mmCIF file of C-alpha atoms in Angstrom:
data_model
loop_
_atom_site.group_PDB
_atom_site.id
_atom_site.type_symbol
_atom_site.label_atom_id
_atom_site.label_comp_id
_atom_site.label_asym_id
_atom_site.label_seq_id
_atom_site.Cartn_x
_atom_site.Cartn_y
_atom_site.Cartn_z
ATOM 1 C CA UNK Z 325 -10.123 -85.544 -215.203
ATOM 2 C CA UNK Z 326 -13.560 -87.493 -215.843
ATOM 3 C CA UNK Z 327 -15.852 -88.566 -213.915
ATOM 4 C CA UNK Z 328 -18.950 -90.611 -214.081
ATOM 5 C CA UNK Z 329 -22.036 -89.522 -211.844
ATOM 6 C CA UNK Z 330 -24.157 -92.671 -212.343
ATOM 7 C CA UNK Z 331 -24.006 -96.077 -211.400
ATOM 8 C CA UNK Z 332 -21.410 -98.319 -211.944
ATOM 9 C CA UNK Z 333 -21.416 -101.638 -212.870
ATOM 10 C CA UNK Z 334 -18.933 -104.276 -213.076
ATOM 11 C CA UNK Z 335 -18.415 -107.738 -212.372
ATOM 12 C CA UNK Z 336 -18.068 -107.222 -208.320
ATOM 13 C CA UNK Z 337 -21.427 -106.761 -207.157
ATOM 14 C CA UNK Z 338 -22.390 -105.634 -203.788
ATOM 15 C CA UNK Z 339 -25.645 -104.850 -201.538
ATOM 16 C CA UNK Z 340 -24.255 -101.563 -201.873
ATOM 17 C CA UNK Z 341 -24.835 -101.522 -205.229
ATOM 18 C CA UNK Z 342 -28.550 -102.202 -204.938
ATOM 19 C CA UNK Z 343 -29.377 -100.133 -202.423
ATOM 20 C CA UNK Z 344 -27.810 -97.358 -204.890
ATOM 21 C CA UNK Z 345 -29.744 -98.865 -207.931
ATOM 22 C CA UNK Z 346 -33.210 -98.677 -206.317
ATOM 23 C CA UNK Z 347 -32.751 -95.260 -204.862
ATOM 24 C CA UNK Z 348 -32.387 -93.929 -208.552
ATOM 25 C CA UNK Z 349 -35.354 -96.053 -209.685
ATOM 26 C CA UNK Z 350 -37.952 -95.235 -207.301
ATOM 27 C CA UNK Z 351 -40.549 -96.868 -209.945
ATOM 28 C CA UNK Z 352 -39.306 -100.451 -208.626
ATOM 29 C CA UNK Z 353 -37.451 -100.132 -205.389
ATOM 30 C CA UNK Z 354 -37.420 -104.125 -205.502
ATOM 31 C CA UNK Z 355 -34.023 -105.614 -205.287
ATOM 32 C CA UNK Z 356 -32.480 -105.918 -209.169
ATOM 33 C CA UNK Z 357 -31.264 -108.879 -210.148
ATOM 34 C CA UNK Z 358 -27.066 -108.668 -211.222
ATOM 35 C CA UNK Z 359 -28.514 -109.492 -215.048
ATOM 36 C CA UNK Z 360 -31.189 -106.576 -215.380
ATOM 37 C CA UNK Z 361 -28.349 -104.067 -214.020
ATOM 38 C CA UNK Z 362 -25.753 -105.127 -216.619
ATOM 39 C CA UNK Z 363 -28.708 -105.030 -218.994
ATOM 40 C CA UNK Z 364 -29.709 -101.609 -218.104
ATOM 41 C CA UNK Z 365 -26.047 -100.069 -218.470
ATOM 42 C CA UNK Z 366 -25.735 -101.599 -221.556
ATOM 43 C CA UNK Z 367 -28.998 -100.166 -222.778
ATOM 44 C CA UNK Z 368 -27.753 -96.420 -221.882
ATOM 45 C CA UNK Z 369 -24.471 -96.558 -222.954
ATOM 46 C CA UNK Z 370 -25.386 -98.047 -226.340
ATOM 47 C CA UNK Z 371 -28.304 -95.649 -226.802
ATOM 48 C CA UNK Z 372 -26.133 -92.917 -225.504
ATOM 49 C CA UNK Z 373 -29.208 -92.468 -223.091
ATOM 50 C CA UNK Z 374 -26.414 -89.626 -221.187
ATOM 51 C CA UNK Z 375 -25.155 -86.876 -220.760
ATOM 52 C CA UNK Z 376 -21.311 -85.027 -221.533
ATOM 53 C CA UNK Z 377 -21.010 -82.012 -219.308
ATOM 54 C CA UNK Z 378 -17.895 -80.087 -220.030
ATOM 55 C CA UNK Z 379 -16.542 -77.751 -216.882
ATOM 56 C CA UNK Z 380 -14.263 -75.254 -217.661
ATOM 57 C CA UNK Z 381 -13.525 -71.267 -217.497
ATOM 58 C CA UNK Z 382 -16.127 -70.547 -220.033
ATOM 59 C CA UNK Z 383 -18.750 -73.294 -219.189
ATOM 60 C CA UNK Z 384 -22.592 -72.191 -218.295
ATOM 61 C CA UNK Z 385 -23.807 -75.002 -216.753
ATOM 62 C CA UNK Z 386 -25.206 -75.671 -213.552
ATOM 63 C CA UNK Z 387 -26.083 -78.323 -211.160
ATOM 64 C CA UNK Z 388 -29.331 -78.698 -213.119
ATOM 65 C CA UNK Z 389 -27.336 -80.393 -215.817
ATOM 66 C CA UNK Z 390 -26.467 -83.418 -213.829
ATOM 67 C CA UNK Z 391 -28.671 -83.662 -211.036
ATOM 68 C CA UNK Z 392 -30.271 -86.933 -212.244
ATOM 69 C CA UNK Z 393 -29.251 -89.873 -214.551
ATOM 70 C CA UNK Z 394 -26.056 -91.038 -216.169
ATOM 71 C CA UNK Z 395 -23.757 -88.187 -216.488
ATOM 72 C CA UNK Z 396 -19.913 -88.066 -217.691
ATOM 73 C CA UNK Z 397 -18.251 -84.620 -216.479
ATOM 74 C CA UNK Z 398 -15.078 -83.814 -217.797
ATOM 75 C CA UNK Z 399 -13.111 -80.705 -216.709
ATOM 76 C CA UNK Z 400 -9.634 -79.692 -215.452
ATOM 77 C CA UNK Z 401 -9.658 -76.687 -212.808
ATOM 78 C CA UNK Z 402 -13.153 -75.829 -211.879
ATOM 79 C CA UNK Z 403 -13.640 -79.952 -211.361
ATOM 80 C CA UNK Z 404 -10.737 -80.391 -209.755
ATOM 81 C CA UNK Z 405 -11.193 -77.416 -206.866
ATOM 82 C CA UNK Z 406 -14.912 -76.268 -207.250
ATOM 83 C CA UNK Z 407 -17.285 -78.579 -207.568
ATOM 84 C CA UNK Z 408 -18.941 -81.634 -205.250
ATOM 85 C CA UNK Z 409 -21.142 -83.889 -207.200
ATOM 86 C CA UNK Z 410 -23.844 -86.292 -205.242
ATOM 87 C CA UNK Z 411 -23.566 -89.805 -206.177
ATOM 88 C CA UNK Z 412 -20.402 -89.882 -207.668
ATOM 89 C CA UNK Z 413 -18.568 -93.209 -208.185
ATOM 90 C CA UNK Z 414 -16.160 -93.690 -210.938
ATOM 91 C CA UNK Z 415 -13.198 -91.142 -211.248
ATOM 92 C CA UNK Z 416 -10.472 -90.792 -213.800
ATOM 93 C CA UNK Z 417 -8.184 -89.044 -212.400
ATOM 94 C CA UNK Z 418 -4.830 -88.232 -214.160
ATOM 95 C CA UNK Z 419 -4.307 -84.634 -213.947
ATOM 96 C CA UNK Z 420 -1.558 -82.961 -211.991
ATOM 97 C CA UNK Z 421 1.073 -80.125 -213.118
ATOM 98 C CA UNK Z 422 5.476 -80.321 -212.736
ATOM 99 C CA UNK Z 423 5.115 -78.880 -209.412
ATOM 100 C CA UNK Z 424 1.682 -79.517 -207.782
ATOM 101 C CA UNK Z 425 0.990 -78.059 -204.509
ATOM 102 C CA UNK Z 426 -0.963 -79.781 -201.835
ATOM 103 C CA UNK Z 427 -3.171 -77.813 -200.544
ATOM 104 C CA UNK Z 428 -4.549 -77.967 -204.281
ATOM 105 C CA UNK Z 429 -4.443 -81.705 -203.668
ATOM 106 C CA UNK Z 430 -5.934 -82.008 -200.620
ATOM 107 C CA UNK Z 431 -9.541 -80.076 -202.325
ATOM 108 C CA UNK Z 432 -9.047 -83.057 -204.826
ATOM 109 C CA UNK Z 433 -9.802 -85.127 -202.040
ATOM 110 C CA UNK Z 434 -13.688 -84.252 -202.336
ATOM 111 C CA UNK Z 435 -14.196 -86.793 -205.188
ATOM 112 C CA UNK Z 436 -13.944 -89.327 -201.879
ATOM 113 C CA UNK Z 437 -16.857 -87.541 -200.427
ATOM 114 C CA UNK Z 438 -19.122 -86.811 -198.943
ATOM 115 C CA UNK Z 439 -22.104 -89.442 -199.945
ATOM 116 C CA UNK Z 440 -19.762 -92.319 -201.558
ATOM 117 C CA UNK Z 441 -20.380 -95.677 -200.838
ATOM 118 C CA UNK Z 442 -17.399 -98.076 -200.667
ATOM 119 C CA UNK Z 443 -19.150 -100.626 -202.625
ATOM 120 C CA UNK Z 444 -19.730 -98.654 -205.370
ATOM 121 C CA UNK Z 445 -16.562 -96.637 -205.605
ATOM 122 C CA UNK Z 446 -14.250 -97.126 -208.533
ATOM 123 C CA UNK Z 447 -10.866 -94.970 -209.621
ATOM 124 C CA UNK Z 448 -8.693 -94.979 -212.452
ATOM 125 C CA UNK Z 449 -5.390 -93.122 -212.000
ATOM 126 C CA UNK Z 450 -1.579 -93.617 -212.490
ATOM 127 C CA UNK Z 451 0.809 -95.286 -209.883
ATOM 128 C CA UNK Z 452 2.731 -91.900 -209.755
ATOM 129 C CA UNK Z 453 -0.553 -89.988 -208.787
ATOM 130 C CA UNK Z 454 -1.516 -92.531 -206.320
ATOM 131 C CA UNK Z 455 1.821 -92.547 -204.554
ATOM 132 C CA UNK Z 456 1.487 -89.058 -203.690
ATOM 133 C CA UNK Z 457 -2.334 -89.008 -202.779
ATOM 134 C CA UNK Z 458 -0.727 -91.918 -200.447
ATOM 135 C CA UNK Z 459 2.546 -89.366 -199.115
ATOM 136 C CA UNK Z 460 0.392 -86.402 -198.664
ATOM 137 C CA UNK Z 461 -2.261 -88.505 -196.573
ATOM 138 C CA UNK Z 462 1.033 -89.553 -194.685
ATOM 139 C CA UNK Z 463 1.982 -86.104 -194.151
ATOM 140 C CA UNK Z 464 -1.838 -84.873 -193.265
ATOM 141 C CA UNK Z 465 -1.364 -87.666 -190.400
ATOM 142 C CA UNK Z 466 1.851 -86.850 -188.977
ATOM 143 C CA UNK Z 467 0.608 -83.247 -188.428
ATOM 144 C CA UNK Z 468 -2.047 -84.178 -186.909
ATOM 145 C CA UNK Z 469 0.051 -86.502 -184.318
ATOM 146 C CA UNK Z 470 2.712 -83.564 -183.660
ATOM 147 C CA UNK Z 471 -0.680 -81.179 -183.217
ATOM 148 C CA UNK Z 472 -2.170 -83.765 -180.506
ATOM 149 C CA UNK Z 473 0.900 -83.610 -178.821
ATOM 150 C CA UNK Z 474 2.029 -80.435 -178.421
ATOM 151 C CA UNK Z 475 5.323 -80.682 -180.561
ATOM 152 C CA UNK Z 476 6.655 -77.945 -183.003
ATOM 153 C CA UNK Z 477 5.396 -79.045 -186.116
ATOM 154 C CA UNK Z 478 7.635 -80.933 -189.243
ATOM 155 C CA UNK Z 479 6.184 -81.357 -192.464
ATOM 156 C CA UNK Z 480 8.214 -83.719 -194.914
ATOM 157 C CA UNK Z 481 6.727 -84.004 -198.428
ATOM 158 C CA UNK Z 482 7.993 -86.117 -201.608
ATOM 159 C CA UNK Z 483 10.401 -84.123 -203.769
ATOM 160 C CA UNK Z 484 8.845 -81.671 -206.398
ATOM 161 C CA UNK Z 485 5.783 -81.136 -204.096
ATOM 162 C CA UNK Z 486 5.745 -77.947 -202.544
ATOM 163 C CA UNK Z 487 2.559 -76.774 -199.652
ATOM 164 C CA UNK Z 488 0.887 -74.243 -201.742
ATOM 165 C CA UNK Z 489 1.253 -71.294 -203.765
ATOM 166 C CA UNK Z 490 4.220 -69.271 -203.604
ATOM 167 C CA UNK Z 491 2.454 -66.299 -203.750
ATOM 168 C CA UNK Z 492 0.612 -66.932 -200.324
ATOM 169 C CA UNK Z 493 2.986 -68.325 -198.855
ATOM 170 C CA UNK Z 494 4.665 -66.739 -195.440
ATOM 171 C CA UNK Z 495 7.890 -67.136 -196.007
ATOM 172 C CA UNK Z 496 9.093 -66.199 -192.705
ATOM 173 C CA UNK Z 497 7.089 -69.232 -191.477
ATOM 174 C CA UNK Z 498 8.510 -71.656 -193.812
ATOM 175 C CA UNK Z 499 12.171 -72.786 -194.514
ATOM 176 C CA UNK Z 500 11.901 -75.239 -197.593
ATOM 177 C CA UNK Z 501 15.367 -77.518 -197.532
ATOM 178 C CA UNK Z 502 15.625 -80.020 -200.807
ATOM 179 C CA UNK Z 503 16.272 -83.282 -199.862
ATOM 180 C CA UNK Z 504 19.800 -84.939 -200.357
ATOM 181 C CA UNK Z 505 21.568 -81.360 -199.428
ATOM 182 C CA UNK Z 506 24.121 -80.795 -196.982
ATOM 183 C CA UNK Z 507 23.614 -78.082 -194.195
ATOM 184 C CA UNK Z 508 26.314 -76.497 -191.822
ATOM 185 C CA UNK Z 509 25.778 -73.451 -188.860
ATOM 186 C CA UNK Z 510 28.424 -70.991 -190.108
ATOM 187 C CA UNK Z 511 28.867 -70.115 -186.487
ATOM 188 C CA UNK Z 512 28.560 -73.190 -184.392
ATOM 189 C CA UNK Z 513 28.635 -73.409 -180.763
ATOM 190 C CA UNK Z 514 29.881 -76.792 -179.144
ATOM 191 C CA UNK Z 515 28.224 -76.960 -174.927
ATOM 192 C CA UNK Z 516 31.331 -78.412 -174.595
ATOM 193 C CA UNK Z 517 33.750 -79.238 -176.920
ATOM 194 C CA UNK Z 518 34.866 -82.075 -174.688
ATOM 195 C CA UNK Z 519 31.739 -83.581 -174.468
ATOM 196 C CA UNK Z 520 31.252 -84.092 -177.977
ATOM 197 C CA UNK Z 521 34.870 -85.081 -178.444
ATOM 198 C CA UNK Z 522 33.963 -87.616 -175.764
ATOM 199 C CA UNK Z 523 30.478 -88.911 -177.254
ATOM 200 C CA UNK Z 524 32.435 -89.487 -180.834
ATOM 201 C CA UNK Z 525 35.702 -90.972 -179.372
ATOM 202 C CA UNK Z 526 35.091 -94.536 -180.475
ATOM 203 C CA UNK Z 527 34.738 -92.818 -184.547
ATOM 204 C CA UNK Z 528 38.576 -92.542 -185.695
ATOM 205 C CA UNK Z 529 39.990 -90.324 -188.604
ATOM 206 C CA UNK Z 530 40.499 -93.165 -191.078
ATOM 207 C CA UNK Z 531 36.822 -94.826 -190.243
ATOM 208 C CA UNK Z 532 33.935 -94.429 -193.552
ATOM 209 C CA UNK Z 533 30.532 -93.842 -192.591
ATOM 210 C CA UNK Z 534 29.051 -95.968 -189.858
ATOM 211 C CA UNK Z 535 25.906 -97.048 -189.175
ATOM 212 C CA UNK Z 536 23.956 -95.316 -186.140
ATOM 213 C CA UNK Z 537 20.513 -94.576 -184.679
ATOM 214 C CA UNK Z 538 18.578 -91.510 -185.444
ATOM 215 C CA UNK Z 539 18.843 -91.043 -181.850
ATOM 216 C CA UNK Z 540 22.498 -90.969 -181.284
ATOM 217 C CA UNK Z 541 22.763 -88.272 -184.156
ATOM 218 C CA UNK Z 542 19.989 -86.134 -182.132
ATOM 219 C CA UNK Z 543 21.478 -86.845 -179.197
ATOM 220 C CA UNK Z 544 24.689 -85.154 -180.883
ATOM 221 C CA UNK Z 545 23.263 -82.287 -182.302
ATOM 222 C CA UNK Z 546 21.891 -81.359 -178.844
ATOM 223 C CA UNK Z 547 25.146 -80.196 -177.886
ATOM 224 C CA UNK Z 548 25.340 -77.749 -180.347
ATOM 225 C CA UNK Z 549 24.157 -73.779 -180.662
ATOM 226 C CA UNK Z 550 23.507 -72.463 -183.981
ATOM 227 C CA UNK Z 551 23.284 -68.488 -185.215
ATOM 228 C CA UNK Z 552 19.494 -67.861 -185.598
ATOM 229 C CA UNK Z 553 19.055 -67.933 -189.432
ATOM 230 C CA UNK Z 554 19.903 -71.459 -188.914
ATOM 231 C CA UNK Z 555 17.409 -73.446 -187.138
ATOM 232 C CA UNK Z 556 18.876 -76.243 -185.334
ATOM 233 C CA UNK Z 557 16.325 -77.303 -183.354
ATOM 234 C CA UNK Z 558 14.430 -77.457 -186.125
ATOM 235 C CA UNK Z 559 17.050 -80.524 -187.600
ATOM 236 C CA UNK Z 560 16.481 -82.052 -184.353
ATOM 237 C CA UNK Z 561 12.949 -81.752 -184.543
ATOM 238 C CA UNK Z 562 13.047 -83.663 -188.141
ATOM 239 C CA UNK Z 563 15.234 -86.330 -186.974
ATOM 240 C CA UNK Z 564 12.964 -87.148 -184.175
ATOM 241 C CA UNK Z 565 9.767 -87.065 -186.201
ATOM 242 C CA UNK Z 566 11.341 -89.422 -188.856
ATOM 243 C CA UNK Z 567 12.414 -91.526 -185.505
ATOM 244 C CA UNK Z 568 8.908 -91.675 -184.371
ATOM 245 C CA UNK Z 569 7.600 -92.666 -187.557
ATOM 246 C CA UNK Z 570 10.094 -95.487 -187.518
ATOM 247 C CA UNK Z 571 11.772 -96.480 -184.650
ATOM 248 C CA UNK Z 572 14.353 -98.852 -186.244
ATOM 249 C CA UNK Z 573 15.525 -95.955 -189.204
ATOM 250 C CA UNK Z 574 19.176 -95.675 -189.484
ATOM 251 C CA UNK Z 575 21.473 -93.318 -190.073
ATOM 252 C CA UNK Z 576 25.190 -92.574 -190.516
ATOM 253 C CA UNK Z 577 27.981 -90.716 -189.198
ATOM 254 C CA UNK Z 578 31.719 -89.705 -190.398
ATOM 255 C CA UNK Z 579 33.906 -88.088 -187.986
ATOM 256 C CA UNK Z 580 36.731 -86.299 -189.287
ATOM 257 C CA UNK Z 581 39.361 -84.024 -186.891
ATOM 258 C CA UNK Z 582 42.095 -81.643 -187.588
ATOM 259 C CA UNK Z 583 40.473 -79.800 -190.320
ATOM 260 C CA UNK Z 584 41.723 -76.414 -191.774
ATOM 261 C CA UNK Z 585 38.570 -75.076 -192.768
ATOM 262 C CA UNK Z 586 37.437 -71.376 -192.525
ATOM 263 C CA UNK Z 587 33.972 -71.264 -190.455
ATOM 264 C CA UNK Z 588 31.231 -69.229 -192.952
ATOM 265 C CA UNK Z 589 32.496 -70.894 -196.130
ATOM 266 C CA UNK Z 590 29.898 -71.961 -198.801
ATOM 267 C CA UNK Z 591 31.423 -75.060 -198.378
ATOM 268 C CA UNK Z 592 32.141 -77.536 -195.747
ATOM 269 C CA UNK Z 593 32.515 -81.028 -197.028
ATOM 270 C CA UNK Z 594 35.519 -82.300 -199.073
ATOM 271 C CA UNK Z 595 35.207 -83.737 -202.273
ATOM 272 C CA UNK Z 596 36.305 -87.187 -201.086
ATOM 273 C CA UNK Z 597 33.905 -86.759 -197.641
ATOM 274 C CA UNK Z 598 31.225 -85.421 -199.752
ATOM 275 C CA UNK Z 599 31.630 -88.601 -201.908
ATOM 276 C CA UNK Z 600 31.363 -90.707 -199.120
ATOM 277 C CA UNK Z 601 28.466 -89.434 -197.181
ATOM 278 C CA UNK Z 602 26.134 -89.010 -200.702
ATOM 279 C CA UNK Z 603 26.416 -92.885 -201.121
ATOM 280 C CA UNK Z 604 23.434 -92.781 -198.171
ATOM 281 C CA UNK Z 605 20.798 -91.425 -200.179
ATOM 282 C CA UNK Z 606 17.659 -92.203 -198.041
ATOM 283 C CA UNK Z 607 18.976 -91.268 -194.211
ATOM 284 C CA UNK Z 608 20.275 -88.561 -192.560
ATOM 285 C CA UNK Z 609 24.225 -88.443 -192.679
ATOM 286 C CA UNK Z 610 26.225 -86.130 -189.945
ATOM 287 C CA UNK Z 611 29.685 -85.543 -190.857
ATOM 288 C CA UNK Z 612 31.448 -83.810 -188.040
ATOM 289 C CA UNK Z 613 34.638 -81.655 -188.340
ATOM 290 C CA UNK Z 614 36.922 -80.722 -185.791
ATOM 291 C CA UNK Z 615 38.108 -77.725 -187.226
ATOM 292 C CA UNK Z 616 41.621 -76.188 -185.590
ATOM 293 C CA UNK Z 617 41.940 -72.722 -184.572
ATOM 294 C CA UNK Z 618 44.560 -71.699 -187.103
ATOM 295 C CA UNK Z 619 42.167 -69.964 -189.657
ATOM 296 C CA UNK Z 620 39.226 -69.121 -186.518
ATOM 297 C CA UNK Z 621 40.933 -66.520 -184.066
ATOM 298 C CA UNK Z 622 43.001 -69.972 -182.303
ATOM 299 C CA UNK Z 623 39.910 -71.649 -181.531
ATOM 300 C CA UNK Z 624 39.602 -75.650 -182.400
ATOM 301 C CA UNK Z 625 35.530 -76.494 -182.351
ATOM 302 C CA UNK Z 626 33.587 -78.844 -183.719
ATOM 303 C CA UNK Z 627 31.210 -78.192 -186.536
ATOM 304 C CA UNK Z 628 28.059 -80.463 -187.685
ATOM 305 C CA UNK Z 629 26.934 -80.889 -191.380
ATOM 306 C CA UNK Z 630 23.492 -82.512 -191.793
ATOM 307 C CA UNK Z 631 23.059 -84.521 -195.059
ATOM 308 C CA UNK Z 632 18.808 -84.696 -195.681
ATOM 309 C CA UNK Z 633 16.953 -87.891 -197.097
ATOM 310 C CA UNK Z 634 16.767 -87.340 -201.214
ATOM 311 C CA UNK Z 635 13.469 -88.628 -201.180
ATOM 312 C CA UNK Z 636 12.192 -85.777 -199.871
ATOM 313 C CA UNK Z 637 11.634 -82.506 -199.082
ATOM 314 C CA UNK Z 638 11.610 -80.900 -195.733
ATOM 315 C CA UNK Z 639 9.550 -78.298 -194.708
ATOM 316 C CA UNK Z 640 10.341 -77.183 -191.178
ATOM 317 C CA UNK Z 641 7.715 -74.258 -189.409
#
């Protein structure tokens, strides 16, 4: 990462800009004409009239260093989570790591603050770095919105992003589910069996996936009970965030009966149903199975597999 700690200067002038220009030039706090500016920039960059400040795990500087005049500081760790700098208003920002965690992101955020005029503010970074600046900000403000009102809180962030370090992480707080994968209760509880049969009646054997609401799939899954390792109401939760978020998301369901499946398998899906639902890459898919009694102690019930978005993970508290 570099960034500049001067003025900037390009063809987009503002009032901003001069009320910037004759703070640093107390000498002649008159307004600057757009010419004498360009002028002036010119003059320092040509007569290298600035300073390089390098930040790093064996740098000495101080605050000293850049504290007045045109300054470039370039740096990777200690700029990225450390330091604040006072009239700061050109980034380049292009570092990140395989798997960045947010809450290193977020301390990024401080190059936006906490003196920066909007007028003067200029940043340099790739489309793949602002798309997640853009996700996490999206995910900052959906927490906030479950916080305000009272609901368990969902966290969904882009794939490959995780919330922070894994060694301070609680995992008993956190289950982290990869988006795109399938997930199944081994010991499923239907409140009743009839009433789901009833609420899926119109889906027959030989139908593909169809098209539903997120709220017809919650509505579903509400008639379930799930062993405690797997956290249905957690599902529910998700689905009903991303429903919030966007009232008109779809998603899809395939209903299949008469299945000889052994509950607690590894394995729920078959190849061709597994093939079927995966074409929906970016909603949530339910497949449900009717599975007969003959390999579960005699006892037909019906059995929900949740298919995630692949764009994302979920994180559910």
């Amino acid at each position: 990462m570099a960034w500049w700690t001067y003025q900037h200067a390009d063809e987009k002038f503002t009032d901003a800009f001069d009320r910037e220009y004759a703070a640093i030039t107390p000498q002649n706090t008159e307004k600057q004409p757009h010419d004498q500016v360009l002028t002036r920039v010119k003059q320092i960059l040509e007569k290298r009239e600035f300073t390089i400040v390098l930040l790093n795990g064996t740098s000495i500087d101080d605050d000293k260093d850049y504290e007045s005049g045109c300054n470039f500081v370039i740096g990777g760790t200690n700029l990225g989570r450390g330091v604040t700098f006072g009239q700061l208003n050109t980034f380049y920002y292009t570092r990140t790591s395989k798997n960045p965690n947010a809450d290193t992101m977020w301390q990024h955020n401080r190059m936006f603050g906490y003196d920066r005029d909007p007028g003067l503010i200029t940043m340099y970074s790739s489309r793949a770095l602002y798309k997640l600046f853009a996700e996490i900000n999206e995910t900052n403000n959906s927490i906030i919105r479950q916080a305000q009102a009272g609901k368990k809180i969902t966290i969904a962030y882009p794939d490959g992003l995780n919330p922070t370090r894994s060694n301070v992480l609680d995992k008993s707080l956190l289950n982290i589910l990869v988006g795109g994968s399938n997930h199944f209760p081994s010991v499923p509880k239907n409140e009743t069996t009839t009433q789901i049969s009833d609420l899926v009646q119109q889906f027959s054997n030989d139908d593909p996936a169809t098209e539903v609401s997120l709220k017809f799939i919650s509505d579903i899954l509400k008639h379930f009970k799930a062993e405690k390792e797997f956290n249905l109401d957690g599902y529910i939760k998700m689905i009903d965030s991303a429903r919030s978020e966007n009232p008109m998301a779809s998603a899809h369901i395939l209903v299949r009966r008469n299945r000889a499946v052994t509950l607690g398998n590894r394995a729920l899906l078959s190849p061709n149903d597994w093939k079927e639902t995966n074409q929906f890459q970016d909603e949530f898919v339910l497949t449900l199975y009717k599975v007969s009694g003959e390999k579960n102690n005699g006892k037909s019930v019906w059995v929900p597999n949740i298919k995630l978005p692949m764009k994302k993970n979920f994180y559910i508290i």
